[in-house]
Coordinates of C-alpha atoms and ligand atoms in Angstrom, one line a residue:
M1 CA 66.3 81.3 -8.3
S2 CA 66.2 80.1 -4.9
S3 CA 67.6 76.7 -5.6
E4 CA 71.0 77.8 -4.4
K5 CA 69.7 79.7 -1.5
R6 CA 70.2 78.1 2.0
G7 CA 69.2 79.7 5.2
M8 CA 71.3 79.7 8.4
H9 CA 69.1 77.1 9.9
G10 CA 69.8 74.3 7.4
I11 CA 67.7 72.3 5.1
W12 CA 65.5 69.1 5.7
A13 CA 67.3 66.0 4.5
S14 CA 64.7 65.4 1.9
R15 CA 61.2 66.3 0.8
W16 CA 59.9 63.4 3.1
T17 CA 61.6 64.8 6.0
F18 CA 59.6 68.0 5.4
V19 CA 56.6 66.0 5.2
L20 CA 57.3 64.2 8.5
A21 CA 58.0 67.4 10.3
A22 CA 54.8 69.1 8.8
V23 CA 52.7 66.1 9.7
G24 CA 54.3 66.3 13.1
S25 CA 53.4 69.7 13.6
A26 CA 49.9 69.3 12.0
V27 CA 48.9 66.1 13.9
G28 CA 48.4 66.8 17.4
L29 CA 45.9 67.7 20.2
G30 CA 43.9 69.4 17.4
N31 CA 43.2 66.1 15.7
I32 CA 42.8 63.7 18.4
W33 CA 41.4 65.7 21.5
K34 CA 39.9 68.8 19.9
F35 CA 38.3 67.6 16.6
P36 CA 36.1 64.9 18.2
Y37 CA 35.0 67.1 21.1
I38 CA 34.0 70.2 18.9
T39 CA 32.4 67.6 16.4
G40 CA 30.4 66.4 19.2
E41 CA 29.4 69.8 20.7
Y42 CA 28.4 71.0 17.0
G43 CA 26.3 68.0 16.3
G44 CA 28.4 65.7 14.2
G45 CA 28.1 65.2 10.5
A46 CA 27.1 68.8 9.4
F47 CA 30.2 70.1 11.1
V48 CA 32.4 67.4 9.6
L49 CA 31.2 68.2 6.2
V50 CA 31.9 72.0 6.6
Y51 CA 35.3 71.1 8.1
L52 CA 36.3 69.0 5.2
L53 CA 35.1 71.8 2.9
C54 CA 37.3 74.3 4.8
I55 CA 40.3 72.0 4.8
F56 CA 40.3 71.4 0.9
S57 CA 39.1 74.8 -0.1
V58 CA 40.9 77.2 2.3
G59 CA 43.4 75.2 4.4
I60 CA 45.5 73.4 1.9
P61 CA 45.7 76.2 -0.6
V62 CA 46.8 78.6 2.3
M63 CA 49.2 76.0 3.6
M64 CA 51.0 76.2 0.1
A65 CA 51.0 80.0 0.2
E66 CA 52.5 79.9 3.8
V67 CA 55.3 77.2 2.6
L68 CA 56.1 79.2 -0.4
L69 CA 56.8 82.5 1.6
G70 CA 59.1 80.6 3.9
R71 CA 61.0 78.7 1.2
K72 CA 61.3 81.9 -0.9
A73 CA 63.3 83.9 1.9
R74 CA 64.6 81.1 4.0
M75 CA 64.4 82.9 7.2
S76 CA 62.3 83.1 10.4
P77 CA 58.8 84.2 9.6
I78 CA 59.5 87.6 11.2
N79 CA 62.4 88.4 8.9
T80 CA 60.8 86.5 6.0
M81 CA 57.8 88.8 5.9
H82 CA 60.1 92.0 6.5
Q83 CA 62.1 91.1 3.6
L84 CA 59.5 89.9 1.1
T85 CA 57.2 93.0 2.0
R86 CA 60.0 95.1 0.8
T87 CA 60.8 93.1 -2.2
Y88 CA 57.3 93.2 -3.6
K89 CA 56.6 96.7 -2.4
A90 CA 53.5 95.7 -0.3
P91 CA 51.9 97.7 2.2
K92 CA 54.1 97.7 5.5
F93 CA 51.4 96.0 7.6
F94 CA 52.1 92.8 5.7
A95 CA 55.4 92.5 7.7
G96 CA 53.0 92.2 10.8
I97 CA 52.3 88.6 9.6
G98 CA 55.3 87.5 11.4
W99 CA 54.7 89.3 14.5
I100 CA 51.0 88.4 15.0
G101 CA 52.3 84.8 14.3
A102 CA 54.9 84.8 17.0
V103 CA 52.3 86.1 19.5
A104 CA 49.7 83.7 18.6
G105 CA 52.3 80.8 18.9
F106 CA 53.0 82.0 22.4
F107 CA 49.3 82.0 23.4
I108 CA 48.7 78.6 21.7
L109 CA 51.7 77.1 23.2
S110 CA 50.8 78.4 26.8
F111 CA 47.6 76.4 26.7
Y112 CA 48.6 73.6 24.3
S113 CA 51.1 72.6 27.2
V114 CA 48.7 72.5 29.9
I115 CA 46.6 70.2 28.0
A116 CA 49.3 68.0 26.9
G117 CA 50.2 67.8 30.4
W118 CA 46.9 65.9 30.9
T119 CA 48.1 63.3 28.7
V120 CA 51.4 62.9 30.7
Y121 CA 49.3 62.4 33.6
Y122 CA 47.0 60.0 32.0
S123 CA 49.8 58.0 30.6
L124 CA 51.2 57.4 34.0
E125 CA 47.8 56.5 35.3
M126 CA 47.0 54.1 32.4
M127 CA 50.5 52.4 33.1
T128 CA 49.7 51.8 36.9
G129 CA 46.6 50.0 35.9
Y130 CA 44.4 52.5 37.8
F131 CA 41.8 52.6 35.2
V132 CA 41.2 48.8 35.0
G133 CA 37.5 48.1 35.4
I134 CA 36.6 51.7 35.9
E135 CA 33.1 52.9 35.6
A136 CA 31.9 56.0 33.8
E137 CA 31.0 58.0 36.9
Q138 CA 34.5 57.3 38.4
A139 CA 36.3 58.3 35.2
G140 CA 34.5 61.6 35.3
E141 CA 35.5 62.2 38.8
T142 CA 39.1 61.4 38.3
F143 CA 39.2 63.9 35.4
G144 CA 37.3 66.5 37.7
A145 CA 39.9 66.0 40.4
L146 CA 42.8 66.5 38.0
L147 CA 41.3 70.0 37.0
S148 CA 40.4 71.1 40.3
D149 CA 44.1 70.8 41.5
P150 CA 46.2 73.6 40.2
W151 CA 49.4 72.3 41.7
V152 CA 49.0 69.0 40.0
L153 CA 48.1 70.8 36.7
M154 CA 51.3 72.9 37.0
V155 CA 53.6 70.1 37.8
F156 CA 52.4 68.2 34.4
H157 CA 52.4 71.5 32.5
S158 CA 56.0 72.1 33.6
I159 CA 57.1 68.6 32.7
F160 CA 55.7 69.0 29.3
M161 CA 57.2 72.3 28.6
I162 CA 60.7 71.1 29.7
L163 CA 60.3 68.2 27.1
V164 CA 59.6 70.8 24.5
G165 CA 62.5 73.0 25.5
A166 CA 64.9 70.0 25.5
V167 CA 64.3 69.4 21.9
I168 CA 64.3 72.9 20.6
A169 CA 67.4 73.9 22.5
R170 CA 69.3 71.0 20.8
G171 CA 68.1 72.0 17.4
V172 CA 64.9 70.9 15.9
H173 CA 66.8 69.7 12.7
R174 CA 68.9 67.1 14.3
G175 CA 66.9 66.3 17.3
L176 CA 63.4 66.0 15.6
E177 CA 64.4 64.2 12.3
S178 CA 65.5 60.9 13.6
S179 CA 62.9 60.6 16.4
L180 CA 60.0 61.4 14.1
R181 CA 61.0 59.0 11.8
M182 CA 60.2 56.3 14.4
L183 CA 57.3 57.9 16.2
M184 CA 55.0 59.1 13.5
P185 CA 54.7 55.6 11.8
A186 CA 54.1 54.3 15.4
L187 CA 51.4 56.7 15.8
F188 CA 49.8 55.6 12.6
V189 CA 49.9 51.9 13.6
M190 CA 48.4 52.4 16.9
L191 CA 45.5 54.4 15.5
L192 CA 44.9 51.6 13.2
I193 CA 44.7 49.1 16.0
L194 CA 42.4 51.1 17.9
L195 CA 40.3 51.7 14.9
G196 CA 40.1 47.7 14.5
Y197 CA 38.9 47.7 18.0
S198 CA 36.3 50.2 17.7
L199 CA 35.0 48.4 14.7
T200 CA 34.0 45.4 16.9
L201 CA 32.0 47.7 19.3
P202 CA 28.1 47.7 19.1
G203 CA 28.2 51.5 19.0
F204 CA 30.3 51.5 15.9
A205 CA 27.5 52.2 13.5
Q206 CA 26.0 54.8 15.7
G207 CA 29.5 56.4 16.0
F208 CA 29.9 56.4 12.4
D209 CA 26.6 57.7 11.7
F210 CA 27.2 60.6 14.0
L211 CA 30.4 61.6 12.2
F212 CA 29.0 61.2 8.7
H213 CA 25.3 61.8 8.7
F214 CA 24.7 65.2 7.4
E215 CA 21.8 67.2 8.9
P216 CA 21.9 70.7 7.6
E217 CA 19.5 72.0 10.1
K218 CA 22.2 71.5 12.9
L219 CA 24.6 73.9 11.2
G220 CA 24.7 77.4 12.4
T221 CA 27.0 80.3 11.7
E222 CA 28.9 79.6 14.8
A223 CA 29.6 76.0 13.7
I224 CA 31.0 77.5 10.6
L225 CA 33.2 79.9 12.3
V226 CA 34.5 77.1 14.5
A227 CA 35.2 74.8 11.5
L228 CA 37.0 77.3 9.7
G229 CA 39.1 78.2 12.7
H230 CA 39.7 74.6 13.4
S231 CA 41.0 73.9 9.8
F232 CA 43.7 76.5 10.5
F233 CA 44.6 75.2 13.8
T234 CA 44.8 71.7 12.9
L235 CA 47.0 72.4 9.8
S236 CA 49.2 74.6 11.9
L237 CA 48.4 77.7 9.7
G238 CA 48.4 81.3 10.0
M239 CA 51.1 81.8 12.5
G240 CA 54.3 81.1 10.8
A241 CA 54.9 77.5 12.1
I242 CA 54.6 75.9 8.6
M243 CA 56.4 79.0 7.0
A244 CA 59.3 78.3 9.4
Y245 CA 59.3 74.6 8.2
G246 CA 59.0 75.7 4.8
A247 CA 62.2 77.7 5.0
Y248 CA 64.0 74.5 5.6
M249 CA 62.4 72.7 2.5
P250 CA 64.6 71.6 -0.3
A251 CA 64.0 74.0 -3.3
D252 CA 63.3 71.3 -5.9
S253 CA 60.4 69.7 -4.0
P254 CA 56.9 70.3 -5.6
L255 CA 54.8 72.4 -3.4
G256 CA 51.4 71.1 -4.5
K257 CA 51.9 67.3 -4.1
T258 CA 53.9 67.7 -0.9
I259 CA 51.3 69.9 0.8
V260 CA 48.5 67.8 -0.4
T261 CA 50.1 64.8 1.2
V262 CA 50.3 66.8 4.5
G263 CA 46.8 68.0 4.4
V264 CA 45.2 64.5 3.6
M265 CA 47.3 62.7 6.3
D266 CA 46.2 65.4 9.0
T267 CA 42.5 64.9 7.8
L268 CA 42.7 61.1 8.1
V269 CA 44.2 61.2 11.6
A270 CA 41.3 63.6 12.7
L271 CA 38.6 61.2 11.0
A272 CA 40.3 58.2 12.5
A273 CA 40.4 59.7 16.0
G274 CA 36.6 60.3 15.5
L275 CA 35.9 56.9 14.5
V276 CA 37.8 55.5 17.4
I277 CA 36.2 57.8 20.2
F278 CA 32.5 58.2 19.2
P279 CA 31.9 54.4 19.0
I280 CA 33.4 54.1 22.5
V281 CA 31.2 57.0 23.7
F282 CA 28.0 55.4 22.4
S283 CA 29.0 52.0 23.4
N284 CA 29.2 53.2 26.9
G285 CA 25.9 55.3 26.8
L286 CA 28.0 58.5 27.2
E287 CA 27.3 62.0 25.8
P288 CA 29.2 63.1 22.5
G289 CA 28.9 66.6 23.7
A290 CA 31.0 66.2 26.5
G291 CA 33.3 69.0 25.6
P292 CA 37.1 69.3 26.4
G293 CA 36.9 66.2 28.7
L294 CA 35.8 63.9 25.9
M295 CA 39.0 62.0 25.5
F296 CA 39.9 62.2 29.0
Q297 CA 36.7 60.8 30.5
T298 CA 35.5 58.3 27.6
L299 CA 38.6 56.6 26.5
P300 CA 39.8 55.4 29.9
I301 CA 36.5 53.6 30.4
A302 CA 37.1 51.6 27.3
F303 CA 40.7 50.9 28.0
G304 CA 39.6 49.7 31.6
S305 CA 37.4 47.0 30.1
L306 CA 39.5 46.2 27.0
P307 CA 41.7 42.9 27.3
G308 CA 45.3 44.3 27.3
G309 CA 43.8 47.7 27.8
V310 CA 46.5 48.7 30.3
F311 CA 49.0 48.2 27.4
I312 CA 46.9 49.7 24.5
G313 CA 45.7 52.5 26.9
T314 CA 49.3 53.5 27.9
I315 CA 50.6 53.5 24.3
F316 CA 47.6 55.5 23.3
F317 CA 48.1 58.3 25.6
V318 CA 52.0 58.1 25.1
L319 CA 51.5 58.5 21.4
V320 CA 48.8 61.5 21.9
L321 CA 51.7 63.0 24.0
I322 CA 54.3 62.4 21.3
A323 CA 51.9 64.1 18.7
A324 CA 51.4 67.1 20.9
W325 CA 55.0 67.3 21.6
S326 CA 56.0 67.4 17.9
S327 CA 53.3 70.1 17.3
A328 CA 54.5 72.1 20.3
I329 CA 57.9 72.4 19.0
S330 CA 56.7 74.0 15.8
L331 CA 54.6 76.6 17.9
A332 CA 58.0 78.0 19.5
E333 CA 60.1 77.4 16.3
P334 CA 59.2 80.9 14.6
A335 CA 60.1 83.0 17.8
V336 CA 63.1 80.9 18.6
A337 CA 64.4 81.1 14.9
W338 CA 63.9 84.9 15.0
A339 CA 65.9 85.3 18.3
V340 CA 68.7 83.1 16.8
E341 CA 68.8 85.4 13.9
K342 CA 69.1 88.3 16.2
G343 CA 72.3 86.7 17.6
F344 CA 71.0 84.8 20.6
S345 CA 72.2 81.3 21.3
R346 CA 69.6 78.7 20.5
V347 CA 69.7 77.6 24.2
R348 CA 69.0 81.2 25.4
A349 CA 66.4 81.9 22.8
T350 CA 64.6 78.5 23.9
V351 CA 64.7 79.2 27.6
F352 CA 63.2 82.7 27.0
V353 CA 60.3 81.5 24.8
C354 CA 59.4 78.4 26.9
L355 CA 59.5 80.4 30.1
L356 CA 57.3 83.1 28.8
A357 CA 54.8 80.6 27.5
W358 CA 55.0 78.7 30.9
V359 CA 54.1 81.7 32.7
L360 CA 51.0 82.6 30.5
G361 CA 50.0 79.0 30.8
L362 CA 49.4 79.4 34.6
G363 CA 46.4 81.5 33.5
T364 CA 44.9 78.3 31.8
V365 CA 45.8 76.2 34.8
L366 CA 43.6 78.5 37.1
S367 CA 40.8 78.6 34.4
F368 CA 39.9 75.1 35.4
N369 CA 39.7 75.7 39.2
H370 CA 40.2 79.1 41.1
W371 CA 39.3 81.2 38.2
S372 CA 36.8 79.0 36.6
D373 CA 34.0 81.7 37.6
K374 CA 35.9 84.6 36.4
Q375 CA 34.7 85.1 33.1
F376 CA 35.0 87.3 30.0
F377 CA 32.4 88.3 27.4
V378 CA 29.5 87.1 29.6
S379 CA 26.1 87.1 28.0
V380 CA 23.0 86.9 30.2
T381 CA 19.6 86.0 29.0
G382 CA 16.5 85.8 31.0
S383 CA 13.1 84.2 30.2
S384 CA 9.9 83.3 32.0
E385 CA 7.1 80.8 31.2
T386 CA 4.5 83.1 32.4
S387 CA 5.3 86.4 31.3
E388 CA 6.6 87.5 27.7
Q389 CA 9.4 89.3 29.4
V390 CA 12.9 88.5 28.1
Y391 CA 16.0 90.0 29.7
E392 CA 19.3 90.4 27.9
D393 CA 22.5 91.7 29.0
F394 CA 26.3 91.5 27.9
L395 CA 29.3 92.1 30.2
L396 CA 32.9 92.2 29.4
Y397 CA 33.9 90.7 32.5
A398 CA 32.1 89.2 35.5
D399 CA 32.4 86.7 38.2
V400 CA 29.8 84.3 37.2
A401 CA 29.2 82.8 40.5
E402 CA 28.4 86.1 42.1
L403 CA 26.4 87.2 39.1
K404 CA 24.1 84.1 39.4
T405 CA 23.6 84.8 43.1
D406 CA 22.5 88.5 42.5
L407 CA 20.3 87.6 39.5
G408 CA 18.8 84.8 41.8
E409 CA 17.4 87.4 44.2
T410 CA 15.7 89.5 41.5
G411 CA 13.7 86.4 40.9
G412 CA 10.9 85.7 38.4
L413 CA 13.1 85.0 35.4
Q414 CA 15.0 81.9 34.3
Y415 CA 18.6 83.2 33.8
N416 CA 21.2 81.6 31.5
V417 CA 24.6 82.9 31.9
A418 CA 27.5 82.1 29.4
G419 CA 31.0 83.5 29.1
K420 CA 34.5 82.5 28.4
T421 CA 37.4 81.5 30.9
F422 CA 41.0 82.8 30.5
F423 CA 41.5 79.7 28.6
D424 CA 38.5 79.9 26.4
V425 CA 39.5 83.5 25.6
L426 CA 43.0 82.6 24.6
D427 CA 41.7 79.7 22.5
F428 CA 39.0 81.8 20.9
L429 CA 41.4 84.7 20.2
T430 CA 43.9 82.6 18.5
T431 CA 42.0 80.0 16.7
N432 CA 39.0 82.0 15.5
I433 CA 40.7 85.4 15.1
M434 CA 44.5 85.4 14.8
L435 CA 45.1 82.3 12.8
P436 CA 42.3 83.1 10.2
L437 CA 43.6 86.7 10.0
G438 CA 47.1 85.5 9.5
G439 CA 45.8 83.2 6.9
V440 CA 44.1 85.9 4.8
L441 CA 47.1 88.2 5.0
I442 CA 49.2 85.4 3.7
S443 CA 46.8 84.6 0.9
L444 CA 46.5 88.2 -0.1
F445 CA 50.3 88.7 0.0
V446 CA 51.0 85.7 -2.4
G447 CA 47.9 86.2 -4.4
W448 CA 48.0 89.9 -5.1
F449 CA 51.5 91.3 -4.3
M450 CA 54.0 88.6 -5.3
T451 CA 54.3 88.6 -9.1
R452 CA 52.8 85.6 -10.9
R453 CA 56.3 84.7 -12.3
A454 CA 57.9 84.6 -8.7
V455 CA 55.1 82.5 -7.5
A456 CA 55.0 80.2 -10.3
D457 CA 58.9 79.7 -10.2
E458 CA 58.7 78.9 -6.4
A459 CA 55.7 76.7 -6.5
R460 CA 56.7 74.5 -9.4
F461 CA 53.4 73.2 -10.4
R462 CA 53.8 70.9 -13.3
N463 CA 50.1 71.2 -14.4
P464 CA 49.3 74.9 -15.4
Q465 CA 45.5 74.4 -14.8
L466 CA 46.1 73.3 -11.2
F467 CA 48.3 76.3 -10.7
R468 CA 45.6 78.6 -12.0
T469 CA 43.2 77.0 -9.8
W470 CA 45.3 77.3 -6.8
R471 CA 46.2 80.9 -7.4
F472 CA 42.5 81.6 -7.8
M473 CA 41.8 80.1 -4.5
I474 CA 44.3 82.1 -2.7
R475 CA 43.5 85.3 -4.4
V476 CA 39.8 85.2 -4.1
V477 CA 38.1 82.0 -2.3
S478 CA 40.0 82.0 0.9
P479 CA 40.2 85.7 1.8
L480 CA 36.3 85.9 0.9
A481 CA 35.5 82.8 2.9
V482 CA 37.4 84.1 6.0
L483 CA 36.0 87.7 5.7
F484 CA 32.4 86.4 5.2
V485 CA 32.8 84.2 8.4
F486 CA 34.3 87.3 10.3
Y487 CA 31.4 89.5 9.2
Q488 CA 28.9 86.8 10.4
G489 CA 30.6 86.3 13.6
L490 CA 30.9 90.0 14.6
S491 CA 27.3 91.0 13.4
Ligands
LIG1 N1 48.2 71.6 14.4 C1 48.4 71.2 15.8 C2 47.3 70.4 16.4 O1 46.3 70.2 15.7 C3 48.7 72.5 16.7 C4 49.7 73.3 16.2 C5 51.0 73.2 16.0 C6 49.5 74.7 15.7 N2 51.6 74.3 15.4 C7 50.6 75.3 15.2 C8 48.2 75.3 15.6 C9 50.6 76.5 14.6 C10 48.4 76.7 15.0 C11 49.4 77.2 14.5 O2 47.3 70.0 17.4

């Protein structure tokens, strides 16, 4: 039994400390920045419904499986998967889960840090009162100016990465536990205050309706793929972050209840963030489909006109920063824990991981300015009103600005050019491919290769019916759901 087993990295003080750390990892930019903006892009209610379905039928069951693996072996994800693959005589490629995860962690950390840097910038701007009385147009320009300056982006990206490194180097265990105990409740209180404010806005009903009004015709395959990918992203699944945290979880904590708590808290924060942001959007006559700039262009407008807005706005962005910070730590933890097991000091391992992610992050920095026209997976479609002629082309890489000039000369047709920047590619590759793939492999491993007995002993479900249901979910439902969505997405 694993109850006597302790890894070299230590054990959380209690089950609640695990919940705190896991919620700290799960609640981040994904909830407050990304969820509202993708909901806006994919048309609201229909997307939210699919997202909720994904969280409860795939995300939470997979999370239980991932934590179970970590707690079983009590090592870094890479070594955990090595050992368990041998113990249960599974095909060797399952050991790759740990490696895919570490790479995905680097990728995500690299762009996560750039965007978290924006929250550092906005916290400072809020504090100085810059946004007081600001108009929608000005707020948009401020954001645009930030994105177009690679040096400023790099400075804030660096500040955030140093913050992350400083905590990891000291040991997540001691550094995190005490700070999270204060910061996470503060985050919840702030969200409640903001929710109270948004309830008083004229656009609240419209915002609420946008989030919860189900219009099935708005739902495409792409939206389903995005919802599934996001349910993995927001729960920190599929790359070993939650496996690493599971490795420090007390052996006698019931898996089911604990993980459901984490999943529900994460979902509530995302919905609350939507209920704060959309009423503000509609009350100011702004567009919900603004994309990544939603939080940075719309919220400052509201804070600028709110009594005490300087104070509340500052606290808000500081707390988003804290949420991002506790998440970023979990992105680096699997790689750092592995290096420590290899014999590196924690400080060296941290410097190495953070430096590498920082360098990769420069690509994301440039995606918003110098490289914004350099795009991958570019699809070109042309149509004209007078003729039936439709033109279609797909390029692996293109300079979109040049392409548009070239196309302009051939004339006659109306061209639509859409591609992905370096940042978009990293985001797509990790969120929509690597995380779901990691999740499927984890499910298949726990569902089909570990013995039922070993899984039952480790999971400690009190209710046998619930255990059977969960096991069915990870054996059949989540692999099929992910494979179906992959198949649809690729065809
Ligand atoms: N879940 C975090 C968020 O929503 C991001 C995150 C932290 C993450 N650790 C992860 C995403 C591991 C994927 C995998 O912001």
